[in-house]
Coordinates of C-alpha atoms in Angstrom, one line a residue:
M2 CA 117.7 173.8 141.2
E3 CA 116.9 173.2 137.2
E4 CA 117.7 168.6 136.8
V5 CA 120.9 169.1 134.3
R6 CA 119.5 165.7 131.9
V7 CA 122.3 166.2 128.5
F8 CA 126.4 166.0 129.9
P9 CA 129.6 164.9 129.0
L10 CA 131.0 161.6 130.4
T11 CA 133.6 160.7 131.5
C12 CA 134.2 156.8 129.8
A13 CA 135.8 153.7 131.5
V14 CA 139.6 152.3 129.5
Q15 CA 139.7 149.2 129.0
N16 CA 143.3 148.3 128.6
Y17 CA 142.8 144.1 127.6
A18 CA 146.2 142.4 126.0
W19 CA 145.0 142.7 122.4
G20 CA 144.7 146.4 122.3
K21 CA 146.5 148.4 120.0
V22 CA 149.5 150.1 121.9
G23 CA 149.5 153.9 122.3
L24 CA 148.2 155.5 120.4
D25 CA 148.2 153.7 117.5
S26 CA 145.1 152.5 119.4
E27 CA 141.8 154.7 118.2
V28 CA 140.7 154.1 121.4
A29 CA 143.5 156.0 123.2
K30 CA 143.0 159.1 120.3
L31 CA 140.0 159.6 121.4
V32 CA 140.6 159.8 124.7
V33 CA 143.2 162.6 124.8
G34 CA 141.0 163.7 122.2
G35 CA 138.0 164.5 124.6
D36 CA 140.5 164.9 127.5
P37 CA 143.8 167.6 126.1
V38 CA 145.1 166.6 129.5
A39 CA 144.8 162.8 129.4
V40 CA 148.0 160.7 129.6
V41 CA 147.9 157.9 126.8
A42 CA 151.6 155.5 127.8
D43 CA 153.7 154.3 124.7
G44 CA 154.0 150.8 125.7
K45 CA 150.1 150.2 126.8
P46 CA 147.2 149.0 125.1
Y47 CA 144.3 150.8 125.0
A48 CA 141.1 147.8 124.1
E49 CA 137.4 149.2 124.8
L50 CA 136.2 152.3 125.9
W51 CA 132.8 152.1 127.3
M52 CA 130.0 154.5 127.1
G53 CA 127.3 153.4 129.1
A54 CA 126.9 152.4 132.4
H55 CA 127.6 149.1 132.8
P56 CA 129.0 148.2 136.8
K57 CA 132.0 146.7 135.7
G58 CA 132.9 150.1 133.3
D59 CA 130.6 152.9 134.4
A60 CA 130.6 156.0 133.0
Q61 CA 132.0 159.3 135.4
I62 CA 129.3 162.6 135.2
K63 CA 131.7 165.3 133.9
D64 CA 129.2 167.6 135.4
N65 CA 130.0 168.8 139.2
R66 CA 126.7 170.5 139.4
I67 CA 126.0 167.1 138.6
A68 CA 125.4 165.3 142.5
Q69 CA 126.3 161.5 140.8
T70 CA 129.3 160.7 141.2
T71 CA 128.4 157.4 138.0
L72 CA 126.6 157.5 134.4
G73 CA 124.5 154.7 136.7
Q74 CA 124.2 155.8 139.5
W75 CA 122.3 159.2 137.7
I76 CA 119.9 156.3 136.2
A77 CA 119.0 155.2 138.7
H78 CA 117.8 158.4 140.7
F79 CA 116.3 159.8 137.5
P80 CA 115.0 156.8 135.9
A81 CA 113.0 158.8 133.4
C82 CA 116.1 160.3 131.9
L83 CA 115.9 157.0 129.6
G84 CA 112.2 157.6 128.1
S85 CA 108.8 156.0 129.8
K86 CA 108.7 152.6 126.7
V87 CA 113.1 152.2 127.6
K88 CA 112.9 152.5 131.1
D89 CA 109.5 150.2 131.2
T90 CA 110.5 147.6 128.6
F91 CA 114.2 147.4 130.2
Q92 CA 113.6 148.2 134.0
G93 CA 115.1 151.5 134.7
Q94 CA 118.5 150.0 133.1
L95 CA 119.7 151.3 129.9
P96 CA 120.2 149.0 127.5
F97 CA 123.2 149.2 126.1
L98 CA 126.4 149.4 125.8
F99 CA 128.4 151.7 123.5
K100 CA 132.1 150.6 122.6
V101 CA 135.1 151.7 121.3
L102 CA 137.0 149.2 120.0
S103 CA 141.5 149.0 119.3
V104 CA 141.9 145.4 118.2
K105 CA 145.4 144.4 117.2
T106 CA 145.5 140.9 117.8
A107 CA 142.8 138.2 117.4
L108 CA 139.6 138.2 120.7
S109 CA 138.3 134.8 121.1
I110 CA 136.0 132.7 118.5
Q111 CA 133.5 133.7 120.6
A112 CA 129.7 133.6 120.7
H113 CA 127.0 135.2 122.3
P114 CA 123.6 132.9 124.4
N115 CA 120.0 133.9 123.6
R116 CA 118.4 134.8 126.8
E117 CA 117.8 131.9 128.1
L118 CA 121.0 130.1 127.3
A119 CA 122.3 133.0 130.1
A120 CA 120.0 132.5 132.5
R121 CA 120.7 128.9 132.1
L122 CA 124.2 130.0 132.4
H123 CA 124.2 132.1 134.6
A124 CA 122.5 130.1 136.8
Q125 CA 125.0 126.6 136.9
F126 CA 128.5 128.7 136.2
P127 CA 128.2 132.5 137.8
E128 CA 132.1 133.2 137.5
H129 CA 132.3 132.7 133.5
Y130 CA 128.9 133.9 133.0
P131 CA 128.1 136.8 134.8
D132 CA 124.2 138.2 134.4
N133 CA 121.2 136.2 132.8
N134 CA 121.6 138.9 129.2
H135 CA 122.1 137.9 126.1
K136 CA 123.9 140.0 124.2
P137 CA 123.7 140.7 121.5
E138 CA 126.0 143.0 119.7
M139 CA 126.9 144.7 116.2
A140 CA 130.5 146.4 115.1
I141 CA 130.8 148.9 113.0
A142 CA 134.4 150.4 111.2
L143 CA 136.5 153.3 111.8
T144 CA 138.9 151.6 109.4
R145 CA 139.7 149.0 107.6
F146 CA 138.0 146.2 110.4
Q147 CA 138.3 142.3 109.8
G148 CA 136.8 139.8 110.9
L149 CA 136.4 135.8 111.4
C150 CA 131.8 135.6 111.6
G151 CA 130.2 132.7 110.7
F152 CA 129.8 129.5 108.3
R153 CA 131.2 129.2 105.7
P154 CA 129.9 128.0 102.3
V155 CA 130.0 124.5 101.6
E156 CA 131.8 124.5 99.1
E157 CA 135.2 126.4 100.8
I158 CA 134.9 123.8 103.7
L159 CA 134.5 121.4 100.9
G160 CA 137.6 123.1 99.4
F161 CA 139.6 123.1 102.0
L162 CA 138.8 119.6 103.3
K163 CA 140.4 118.9 99.6
S164 CA 143.9 121.4 99.6
V165 CA 144.5 120.6 103.7
P166 CA 145.4 117.8 105.1
E167 CA 146.2 118.4 108.8
F168 CA 142.2 120.6 108.4
H169 CA 141.0 117.0 106.5
A170 CA 142.9 115.3 109.5
L171 CA 141.2 116.2 112.5
V172 CA 137.9 116.9 110.7
G173 CA 137.7 112.7 109.9
N174 CA 137.3 110.5 106.7
E175 CA 133.6 110.5 108.1
A176 CA 132.3 113.4 108.7
A177 CA 133.9 115.1 105.9
G178 CA 132.9 112.8 103.8
E179 CA 129.1 112.9 105.9
L180 CA 129.5 116.9 104.7
L181 CA 129.8 115.9 101.2
C182 CA 127.5 114.2 100.7
S183 CA 124.7 116.4 102.8
M184 CA 125.2 118.9 99.9
G185 CA 121.2 120.6 98.5
D186 CA 119.7 119.3 101.9
A187 CA 119.9 122.2 104.2
V188 CA 119.0 120.7 107.6
H189 CA 121.4 118.1 106.6
T190 CA 124.2 120.3 105.7
S191 CA 123.3 122.4 109.3
Q192 CA 124.1 118.7 111.6
V193 CA 126.7 117.8 109.5
L194 CA 129.0 120.6 109.7
K195 CA 127.8 120.2 113.1
K196 CA 129.4 117.5 114.1
C197 CA 132.4 117.8 112.0
F198 CA 132.8 121.2 114.6
T199 CA 133.0 119.5 117.4
R200 CA 134.9 116.8 116.1
M201 CA 137.7 119.2 115.4
M202 CA 137.7 121.3 118.5
N203 CA 137.4 117.9 120.8
C204 CA 140.9 117.2 119.1
E205 CA 143.4 115.7 121.8
K206 CA 144.9 118.2 122.3
K207 CA 148.8 116.7 121.1
V208 CA 146.7 115.4 118.2
F209 CA 145.8 119.6 116.8
V210 CA 149.4 120.5 118.1
D211 CA 150.9 117.8 115.7
Q212 CA 148.3 118.4 112.2
L213 CA 148.5 122.8 113.3
N214 CA 153.2 122.7 113.8
M215 CA 153.2 120.5 110.0
L216 CA 150.5 122.9 108.5
V217 CA 152.3 125.6 109.5
K218 CA 155.6 123.9 108.9
R219 CA 154.6 123.2 105.2
V220 CA 152.8 126.2 104.9
T221 CA 155.8 128.5 105.7
E222 CA 158.1 126.5 103.2
E223 CA 155.9 127.3 100.5
G224 CA 155.8 130.8 100.4
A225 CA 159.2 130.9 101.2
A226 CA 159.2 129.0 98.3
G227 CA 157.6 132.0 96.6
K228 CA 154.5 129.9 95.6
D229 CA 150.7 130.7 96.2
T230 CA 149.8 129.3 99.5
S231 CA 145.8 130.7 98.9
S232 CA 144.5 127.5 99.0
S233 CA 145.4 126.7 102.9
N234 CA 144.6 130.0 103.7
G235 CA 148.3 130.7 104.9
D236 CA 148.8 134.3 105.5
M237 CA 146.3 134.0 108.5
L238 CA 147.0 131.2 109.0
L239 CA 150.6 132.1 109.7
R240 CA 149.4 135.1 111.7
L241 CA 147.0 134.2 113.4
H242 CA 149.6 131.8 114.9
S243 CA 151.9 133.7 114.8
Q244 CA 149.4 135.3 118.3
Y245 CA 148.2 131.6 119.4
P246 CA 150.4 129.5 119.2
G247 CA 149.4 125.8 119.6
D248 CA 146.1 126.8 119.3
I249 CA 143.1 124.8 117.7
G250 CA 141.8 128.0 117.2
C251 CA 143.5 128.6 114.1
F252 CA 141.2 125.9 112.2
S253 CA 137.9 127.6 113.0
I254 CA 139.7 130.1 109.5
Y255 CA 138.8 127.1 107.6
F256 CA 135.0 126.9 108.7
L257 CA 134.7 130.8 109.6
N258 CA 134.2 133.6 106.4
H259 CA 137.1 135.8 106.9
I260 CA 134.9 139.7 106.5
V261 CA 136.3 142.9 106.1
L262 CA 134.5 145.5 106.3
D263 CA 135.4 149.4 105.5
P264 CA 134.9 152.4 107.2
G265 CA 131.1 152.7 108.2
Q266 CA 130.3 148.7 106.9
A267 CA 128.8 147.5 109.8
M268 CA 128.1 144.1 111.1
F269 CA 125.4 142.4 113.4
L270 CA 126.7 139.2 115.6
G271 CA 123.2 137.8 116.6
A272 CA 122.7 135.1 119.1
N273 CA 125.0 132.0 118.7
E274 CA 126.8 133.7 115.4
P275 CA 130.3 132.2 116.3
H276 CA 132.9 135.6 115.3
A277 CA 136.5 136.5 116.1
Y278 CA 137.9 140.1 116.1
L279 CA 141.3 140.1 113.9
Y280 CA 142.5 143.4 113.3
G281 CA 140.9 147.1 112.8
D282 CA 138.8 149.5 115.0
C283 CA 135.3 149.9 115.6
I284 CA 131.6 151.3 117.2
E285 CA 129.9 148.5 119.2
C286 CA 126.7 148.5 120.2
M287 CA 125.5 145.4 122.3
A288 CA 122.7 144.6 125.1
C289 CA 123.9 145.0 128.4
S290 CA 125.7 142.3 128.6
D291 CA 129.1 140.4 129.3
N292 CA 128.3 136.7 128.4
T293 CA 130.6 136.0 126.3
V294 CA 131.6 131.3 125.8
R295 CA 134.4 131.0 123.8
A296 CA 136.2 127.9 122.2
G297 CA 140.0 129.3 120.5
L298 CA 142.6 132.2 120.5
T299 CA 142.6 132.6 123.8
P300 CA 144.0 132.6 127.4
K301 CA 139.8 133.0 129.1
Y302 CA 137.9 129.9 130.2
I303 CA 137.1 127.2 127.7
D304 CA 133.8 125.8 126.8
V305 CA 133.9 124.7 123.8
N306 CA 130.8 121.8 124.4
T307 CA 128.6 124.6 125.3
L308 CA 130.0 126.8 122.4
C309 CA 129.6 123.3 120.1
E310 CA 126.0 123.0 121.8
M311 CA 124.8 126.6 121.3
L312 CA 126.2 127.3 117.2
N313 CA 123.8 128.6 114.1
Y314 CA 125.4 126.0 112.1
S315 CA 123.9 128.0 108.6
P316 CA 126.6 127.9 106.1
A317 CA 126.6 131.2 104.3
P318 CA 128.6 133.8 102.4
A319 CA 130.3 137.0 104.1
S320 CA 128.4 139.4 101.3
S321 CA 125.6 138.2 103.9
K322 CA 127.2 138.6 106.8
I323 CA 127.4 143.3 106.2
F324 CA 124.5 145.0 107.7
P325 CA 123.5 147.2 105.6
C326 CA 122.5 151.5 107.0
V327 CA 119.4 152.7 106.6
Q328 CA 118.8 156.9 105.4
D329 CA 116.9 158.4 108.0
A330 CA 114.6 159.8 105.9
S331 CA 113.3 162.6 107.9
D332 CA 118.1 163.8 108.4
P333 CA 119.9 163.8 105.3
C334 CA 122.4 163.4 107.8
V335 CA 121.7 160.9 110.1
S336 CA 122.6 156.7 108.7
L337 CA 121.3 154.0 111.0
Y338 CA 122.1 151.1 111.5
D339 CA 118.8 149.0 112.9
P340 CA 119.6 145.5 114.1
P341 CA 117.3 142.9 113.9
V342 CA 116.7 143.5 118.4
P343 CA 115.0 145.6 120.5
D344 CA 118.3 146.6 122.3
F345 CA 119.7 149.3 120.3
T346 CA 119.6 151.0 117.4
V347 CA 122.8 153.0 116.2
M348 CA 122.6 156.7 114.3
R349 CA 125.3 158.2 111.9
I350 CA 125.1 160.7 112.2
Q351 CA 127.9 163.2 109.0
V352 CA 126.9 166.5 109.0
P353 CA 128.9 168.2 106.3
A354 CA 131.0 171.4 105.9
S355 CA 128.3 173.6 104.3
V356 CA 126.4 173.6 107.3
K357 CA 127.3 174.9 111.2
Q358 CA 124.3 174.6 112.2
Y359 CA 123.2 171.2 113.2
T360 CA 120.7 170.1 115.8
V361 CA 121.1 166.8 116.7
A362 CA 117.6 165.4 117.1
P363 CA 115.1 164.3 119.9
V364 CA 114.1 160.5 120.4
D365 CA 112.0 158.5 123.0
S366 CA 115.3 157.2 124.8
A367 CA 118.1 158.6 126.6
S368 CA 120.9 158.4 123.8
I369 CA 125.2 158.8 124.2
L370 CA 126.7 161.1 121.7
L371 CA 131.0 160.3 120.5
V372 CA 132.3 163.1 118.4
I373 CA 134.7 160.9 115.5
E374 CA 136.2 164.5 114.1
G375 CA 135.2 167.5 114.1
D376 CA 134.9 171.1 116.9
A377 CA 131.3 172.2 117.7
T378 CA 129.6 174.0 120.6
A379 CA 126.8 172.6 121.8
T380 CA 123.0 174.4 123.5
S381 CA 120.9 172.3 125.4
A382 CA 117.6 173.7 127.8
A383 CA 118.8 170.4 129.3
A384 CA 122.5 170.9 129.2
L385 CA 121.9 174.6 130.9
S386 CA 125.6 175.2 130.4
D387 CA 127.0 174.9 126.7
V388 CA 129.1 172.6 125.7
T389 CA 132.9 172.4 123.6
L390 CA 132.4 169.3 121.8
R391 CA 136.0 167.6 120.5
R392 CA 136.8 164.8 119.1
G393 CA 137.1 162.1 121.3
T394 CA 133.3 163.8 123.7
V395 CA 131.5 161.7 125.0
L396 CA 127.1 163.1 126.0
F397 CA 124.9 161.5 127.9
V398 CA 121.3 163.2 126.5
S399 CA 118.5 162.3 128.5
A400 CA 115.3 161.1 125.8
N401 CA 113.1 163.5 124.1
E402 CA 115.9 166.9 124.3
S403 CA 117.0 168.1 121.5
V404 CA 121.2 169.3 121.6
S405 CA 122.0 172.0 118.8
L406 CA 125.5 172.5 117.8
H407 CA 127.2 175.4 116.6
I408 CA 130.0 173.4 114.5
T409 CA 133.4 175.6 114.0
S410 CA 134.8 173.4 112.0
Q411 CA 136.4 173.9 108.9
S412 CA 135.1 169.7 107.6
G413 CA 132.3 169.5 109.3
M414 CA 131.4 167.0 112.0
D415 CA 132.1 163.4 112.4
M416 CA 129.3 161.5 115.3
F417 CA 127.8 158.4 116.5
R418 CA 125.1 157.8 118.9
A419 CA 123.7 155.0 120.4
C420 CA 120.0 154.8 121.7
C421 CA 116.8 152.4 121.9
L422 CA 114.0 152.8 119.4
L423 CA 111.5 150.8 120.3

């Protein structure tokens, strides 16, 4: 029998506690859209949808003509589906994991190691660092999406050291003074920034809890008196403190940029970039790894020393963290989010309402296609039968296969596609 090379997937849902609950969650809405008999529980968090072959959430194949039950098993049997370059470069593995995230409460302050550090951490602490791969990742907003990312410009950090005495107390006079004196010398600034951040992160628990309580009390009272608390970043402080009371991570808002992405905007998080997602729904694509070094806003394992040692201490404005997408020269419907790593590229495919026939072009890589909006019938020589696409459908497309869409919705289609363009 001829081999089926394009097929729909049922993807793993992760019900982490920080996720949006029930049908407030974009993840839950997509799951129900893609599978009308799926049941979403009202009180349950739907945090992540994993579209890929990661062992912690290998997608199920939704085609009873295929003997293998999961995508990972199928790729192991038919590695040519990856495309020859991808297969050789990534040892027969799908190099990326594609996700949807729905964030209600902040995710931990974290960074992902580069390949060299990942190999070392995995060898030393396999229980905390489950693989030896790096984990660059990109987030593309589906709804207005908020996060912390990268160190703020030094002027902003100095401003907070001045206006937030509780923050100043944790960094200390000496380090704060050095930061002021380092202005204008990028190498020195980065060294002193490391000293300031490390000093704060290593503060004795009692000291920082006392300072945090004083700060929260002060900001709450000022807010109640109708005063502007923005010089203490008051709104965000109270929000994080309500989610993670007594957590050192609450002070990280004075070091890290607050990023707000509008739908369609993206941020790329390379190795050693400190970040935390705060609220909203996004598409995420990453190298296929689960390595995360955490240091706050989390009940999970915290590795402060590794984090402080590894971070990229280059201050830069929030605007510089927004990752641009570019129009595909060969297809006006496609925007490319192409990060500076080989492991993945994401395409956004927006087909206008006036277009009823559209071809998803072949690429020399396996790809995963997610439908965000719209309805269509998909045909492909490699599918052997039609596939109905609707909001939430996830389709696996083998390398060098095209998919023809007959679009039935009145308002066009909006899709995201992850692949590896070497």
